Amino acid sequence: MCIAFPLIVVKGLCKWSALLESRIVIASSLFLGFSLLSLFWSEPERSSDILNPIKNIFYLVSFWVIFLFTFNGASHRLQSLVKWLIIVGSITAACYAAYHYLYLDYPLTRRFAIPGPLVDKVRTGFCLGAGALLCLASLLYEPANRERKSTVLLLLVGLTVFLVTLVLTHTRLAITGTLFFGFAMIVFSPINKRTKFLLIGLGLMLLIAACIFLAPLIDAYIEKGQSSRLDLWSGYLKEFHHYWFGHGHGTTIYIAEGGLAGWSAYHSVYLGALLSGGIVGLSLLLLMILTVLLTGWKLRANPYAVVATVLFVFACTMGLVNLDSVISRPRGYWLIFWLPVIVLSLYELKSLPRKAFV
């Protein structure tokens, strides 16, 4: 990606002026540009704290441009991308689940995580939830998929794998968010009302059965409460002094006192944006999110735009009480946040009557 992007720039293969017509690109550029600017007043502990944000933003821009260049003229390529994301994701989840619970004989109470780029249970849960929503969207919003029994069967198998492994991660927010947005997808899908009622009824029956079967686990979730997040957030806010422009994107803030002294994980991308970018940085992030949502609403006649918007809202919701930033660590959450944004920018550019990107 980082090699192809400069080549496209040097060869002049894209009409860069078209990007100025995209509100998503403009709003995102303001947020990313301010994040880079905040590095000038940051207080890094090591050189990587400065280099990593620059590298991540350059990678994001490269990926964005390559995506627009590749998918601009052929809609079937996006269909293929969705198909392979489902296939690879479900096979990966199934293989690791079999390895953990059948080969290593871990108990089901042990939280499931996919090693590698996803790193931990929370990111694994977010990606599995996004995979389940992608399977459901392929069934509900793509009529051609419902006409082929083999495709329906494969999507149902993938959906089952994603949901089962999602539950095994014990990630409460991801499980709740997947159920909620899955229900919303069914309600607002173009399928007939009878099928909607059948799917909702079947879903409720399965949910009740799962609640009965997993009652001890649900009790443990309730007892766990909010996992000290309120204490963490209040501790970070006590160390927050540069209100307007923040402490800089390369600065790591630690809780100074109390039982959580020494912690540096913010557990909210919005708190992270506030601490690193201040009121200005958080406002630019919220402006970008609002712009993406309004664009998704304008493009609601396009099923791909609808699905991308739902997945983006899912990612924004997951970031409320987890992770630290939408820029750092281009891994699982980074993908489910930015890929819907890029897809919506693609269809926004395609909807423009005057210009094309390529």
XYZ file of C-alpha atoms in Angstrom:
358
model
C 0.000 0.000 0.000
C 2.681 2.465 0.985
C 4.621 1.801 -2.227
C 1.615 1.876 -4.583
C 0.279 5.158 -3.185
C 3.325 7.287 -4.167
C 3.363 5.612 -7.593
C -0.262 6.644 -8.177
C 0.616 10.183 -7.093
C 3.692 10.414 -9.361
C 1.922 8.884 -12.377
C -1.104 11.142 -11.952
C -3.554 8.242 -12.227
C -6.203 9.899 -10.026
C -8.157 13.154 -10.226
C -7.287 14.549 -6.828
C -9.623 17.537 -7.185
C -12.540 15.101 -6.937
C -11.629 14.396 -3.314
C -12.499 17.999 -2.465
C -16.090 17.166 -3.433
C -16.307 14.491 -0.745
C -17.464 15.769 2.631
C -16.248 12.566 4.265
C -12.733 13.070 2.913
C -12.685 16.724 4.011
C -13.961 15.995 7.546
C -11.580 13.058 7.930
C -8.654 15.143 6.644
C -9.364 17.823 9.249
C -9.344 15.249 12.044
C -6.249 13.418 10.789
C -4.432 16.674 10.020
C -5.065 18.030 13.512
C -3.889 14.713 15.000
C -0.607 15.103 13.140
C -0.354 18.758 14.155
C -0.802 17.828 17.829
C 2.472 15.874 17.661
C 4.288 19.243 17.838
C 3.150 19.874 21.417
C 3.136 16.261 22.593
C 5.526 14.886 25.229
C 6.571 11.452 23.970
C 8.423 8.931 26.097
C 10.150 7.365 23.113
C 10.646 8.156 19.403
C 8.087 5.506 18.383
C 5.352 7.569 20.069
C 5.919 10.181 17.351
C 6.767 7.906 14.442
C 3.868 5.457 14.916
C 1.029 8.024 14.483
C 2.734 9.400 11.357
C 3.175 5.886 9.998
C -0.411 4.902 10.815
C -1.938 7.973 9.175
C 0.254 7.538 6.098
C -0.820 3.900 5.907
C -4.487 4.892 6.280
C -4.251 7.485 3.502
C -2.416 5.001 1.277
C -5.014 2.310 1.926
C -7.841 4.799 1.296
C -6.483 5.948 -2.072
C -5.656 2.396 -3.224
C -9.158 1.284 -2.232
C -10.822 4.096 -4.202
C -8.541 3.449 -7.175
C -9.250 -0.310 -7.145
C -12.993 -0.333 -6.479
C -14.054 2.813 -8.327
C -14.989 1.247 -11.646
C -16.111 -2.293 -10.804
C -18.873 -2.955 -8.257
C -18.319 -6.727 -8.383
C -14.935 -6.234 -6.704
C -16.628 -4.978 -3.540
C -18.922 -8.017 -3.604
C -15.862 -10.240 -3.849
C -14.212 -8.408 -0.943
C -17.280 -8.980 1.262
C -17.376 -12.650 0.282
C -13.721 -13.253 1.074
C -13.894 -11.330 4.353
C -16.709 -13.657 5.443
C -14.968 -16.803 4.210
C -11.548 -16.045 5.677
C -12.951 -14.638 8.913
C -15.309 -17.530 9.641
C -12.718 -20.191 8.778
C -10.133 -18.476 10.983
C -12.565 -18.204 13.901
C -13.703 -21.826 13.533
C -10.145 -23.190 13.333
C -8.912 -21.302 16.392
C -12.056 -22.195 18.360
C -11.536 -25.881 17.538
C -7.879 -25.578 18.520
C -8.711 -23.923 21.854
C -11.699 -25.948 23.005
C -11.193 -29.317 21.312
C -7.435 -29.795 20.930
C -6.221 -27.856 24.001
C -9.432 -28.778 25.859
C -9.929 -25.330 27.364
C -13.198 -24.908 29.325
C -15.880 -22.723 27.727
C -15.442 -20.283 30.596
C -12.003 -19.377 29.187
C -12.353 -16.323 26.961
C -11.739 -16.876 23.258
C -9.200 -14.742 21.412
C -7.623 -15.002 17.970
C -3.840 -14.468 18.274
C -1.903 -12.251 15.910
C -3.055 -8.779 14.834
C -6.261 -8.919 16.913
C -4.164 -9.480 20.050
C -6.896 -9.553 22.718
C -10.427 -10.705 23.465
C -12.046 -7.302 23.036
C -10.754 -6.695 19.499
C -11.584 -10.306 18.619
C -15.145 -9.770 19.856
C -15.548 -6.581 17.842
C -14.361 -8.217 14.624
C -16.502 -11.335 15.149
C -19.528 -9.108 15.757
C -18.802 -7.172 12.577
C -18.461 -10.478 10.706
C -21.857 -11.628 11.972
C -23.464 -8.348 10.863
C -21.785 -8.670 7.467
C -23.239 -12.175 7.015
C -26.689 -10.973 8.034
C -26.449 -7.991 5.683
C -25.467 -10.262 2.784
C -28.622 -12.279 3.391
C -30.979 -9.346 3.885
C -29.736 -6.710 1.434
C -28.467 -8.782 -1.502
C -31.422 -10.487 -3.282
C -29.085 -12.514 -5.521
C -27.655 -14.263 -2.451
C -31.102 -15.420 -1.313
C -31.817 -16.963 -4.704
C -28.981 -19.497 -4.392
C -29.488 -22.131 -1.702
C -25.775 -22.920 -1.516
C -24.954 -19.244 -0.826
C -27.680 -19.019 1.822
C -26.346 -22.155 3.514
C -22.761 -20.877 3.521
C -23.821 -17.478 4.907
C -25.843 -19.169 7.656
C -22.849 -21.332 8.548
C -20.615 -18.244 8.640
C -23.188 -16.367 10.742
C -23.371 -19.263 13.207
C -19.573 -19.458 13.510
C -19.270 -15.721 14.129
C -22.058 -15.666 16.729
C -20.831 -18.732 18.635
C -17.223 -17.539 18.801
C -18.439 -14.027 19.676
C -20.229 -15.420 22.735
C -17.073 -17.323 23.686
C -15.104 -14.040 23.840
C -17.371 -12.957 26.741
C -17.165 -9.393 25.389
C -20.404 -7.943 26.706
C -20.575 -4.780 24.601
C -19.790 -6.636 21.356
C -22.458 -9.265 22.068
C -25.098 -6.665 22.963
C -24.191 -4.414 20.026
C -24.291 -7.281 17.533
C -27.741 -8.356 18.734
C -29.077 -4.793 18.675
C -27.749 -3.846 15.243
C -28.703 -7.249 13.847
C -32.267 -6.624 15.022
C -32.167 -3.132 13.454
C -30.913 -4.589 10.154
C -33.851 -7.001 10.057
C -36.415 -4.298 10.906
C -35.210 -1.870 8.216
C -34.332 -4.467 5.568
C -36.230 -4.579 2.231
C -37.558 -8.134 2.827
C -41.308 -8.655 3.291
C -42.980 -8.204 6.691
C -43.844 -11.883 7.126
C -40.198 -12.886 6.789
C -39.197 -10.108 9.188
C -41.585 -11.370 11.861
C -40.371 -14.932 11.369
C -36.723 -13.910 11.685
C -37.388 -11.735 14.739
C -39.408 -14.528 16.378
C -36.720 -17.101 15.649
C -34.065 -14.741 16.948
C -35.964 -14.158 20.193
C -36.423 -17.897 20.706
C -32.704 -18.517 20.206
C -31.877 -15.603 22.523
C -34.127 -16.954 25.285
C -32.626 -20.429 24.891
C -29.107 -18.968 25.049
C -29.987 -16.955 28.167
C -31.279 -20.096 29.899
C -28.225 -22.121 28.886
C -25.752 -19.361 29.779
C -27.492 -18.130 32.943
C -24.410 -18.606 35.200
C -22.229 -16.717 32.725
C -24.763 -13.867 32.477
C -24.815 -13.603 36.284
C -21.026 -13.290 36.212
C -21.319 -10.504 33.616
C -23.756 -8.595 35.837
C -21.557 -9.003 38.903
C -18.579 -7.741 36.916
C -20.337 -4.382 36.536
C -18.598 -1.626 34.577
C -15.066 -3.047 35.142
C -13.820 0.092 36.988
C -14.141 2.214 33.856
C -15.734 5.135 35.715
C -12.821 5.139 38.151
C -10.369 4.985 35.245
C -12.012 7.846 33.362
C -12.196 10.090 36.420
C -8.533 9.336 37.116
C -7.504 10.369 33.589
C -9.606 13.523 33.683
C -7.757 14.601 36.834
C -4.541 14.543 34.757
C -6.157 16.434 31.856
C -4.886 20.043 31.899
C -4.611 21.263 28.275
C -8.325 21.594 27.627
C -8.468 23.141 24.153
C -5.703 21.389 22.214
C -4.941 18.400 24.434
C -1.623 16.894 25.443
C -0.693 15.827 21.903
C -1.243 12.548 20.108
C 2.135 11.106 21.095
C 1.655 11.696 24.819
C 0.730 8.849 27.158
C -1.181 9.962 30.248
C -0.978 7.866 33.409
C -3.260 7.834 36.424
C -1.179 9.361 39.213
C -2.914 8.207 42.381
C -5.301 5.666 43.855
C -5.579 1.939 43.355
C -5.368 2.351 39.563
C -2.160 4.410 39.624
C 0.076 3.707 36.637
C -2.714 2.744 34.220
C -2.429 4.190 30.707
C -5.259 2.454 28.784
C -8.082 4.967 28.300
C -10.837 2.426 27.509
C -12.663 4.900 25.259
C -11.665 6.277 21.883
C -13.603 9.463 22.677
C -11.768 10.024 25.951
C -8.547 9.291 24.069
C -9.442 11.941 21.465
C -10.183 14.429 24.260
C -6.936 13.780 26.132
C -4.726 13.870 23.041
C -6.532 16.561 21.047
C -8.517 18.475 23.625
C -11.926 19.927 22.915
C -10.820 20.739 19.347
C -9.659 17.179 18.633
C -12.792 15.575 20.080
C -14.996 18.035 18.168
C -13.238 17.165 14.897
C -13.727 13.435 15.569
C -17.431 13.964 16.284
C -17.718 16.180 13.186
C -16.220 13.403 11.067
C -18.610 10.836 12.564
C -21.609 13.115 11.976
C -20.518 13.740 8.382
C -20.218 10.000 7.722
C -23.667 9.348 9.202
C -25.321 12.137 7.182
C -23.677 10.861 3.998
C -24.867 7.339 4.774
C -28.397 8.667 5.206
C -28.225 10.496 1.862
C -27.055 7.278 0.173
C -29.647 5.055 1.913
C -31.043 3.873 -1.429
C -27.743 2.018 -1.940
C -27.698 -1.246 0.082
C -23.898 -1.226 0.342
C -24.022 2.286 1.805
C -26.689 1.172 4.306
C -24.601 -1.783 5.460
C -21.452 0.357 5.678
C -23.344 2.903 7.787
C -24.636 0.231 10.184
C -21.140 -1.248 10.565
C -19.727 2.231 11.160
C -22.303 2.949 13.894
C -21.444 -0.452 15.389
C -17.738 0.500 15.449
C -18.489 3.924 16.962
C -20.566 2.255 19.679
C -17.820 -0.261 20.445
C -15.379 2.610 20.939
C -17.483 4.193 23.684
C -16.020 2.104 26.507
C -13.059 0.355 24.849
C -9.693 1.039 23.189
C -7.843 4.340 23.030
C -7.804 5.784 19.507
C -9.111 5.362 15.969
C -5.613 6.087 14.635
C -3.241 3.958 16.675
C -2.749 0.219 16.151
C -4.089 -0.508 12.619
C -5.543 -3.850 13.648
C -9.053 -5.204 14.200
C -10.882 -2.119 15.474
C -8.982 0.120 13.071
C -10.352 -1.948 10.178
C -14.006 -2.055 11.243
C -13.970 1.710 11.930
C -12.222 3.001 8.814
C -13.303 0.502 6.140
C -17.002 1.557 6.298
C -15.863 5.199 6.112
C -13.828 4.435 2.987
C -16.703 2.502 1.372
C -19.093 5.404 2.007
C -16.581 7.866 0.553
C -16.384 5.643 -2.545
C -20.145 5.772 -3.104
C -20.247 9.461 -2.250
C -17.732 10.126 -5.029
C -19.659 7.867 -7.395
C -22.843 9.832 -6.725
C -21.246 13.094 -7.838
C -22.438 14.121 -11.333
C -19.402 16.177 -12.305
C -16.243 14.321 -11.380
C -14.794 10.853 -11.005
C -11.796 9.924 -8.906
C -10.146 7.780 -11.571
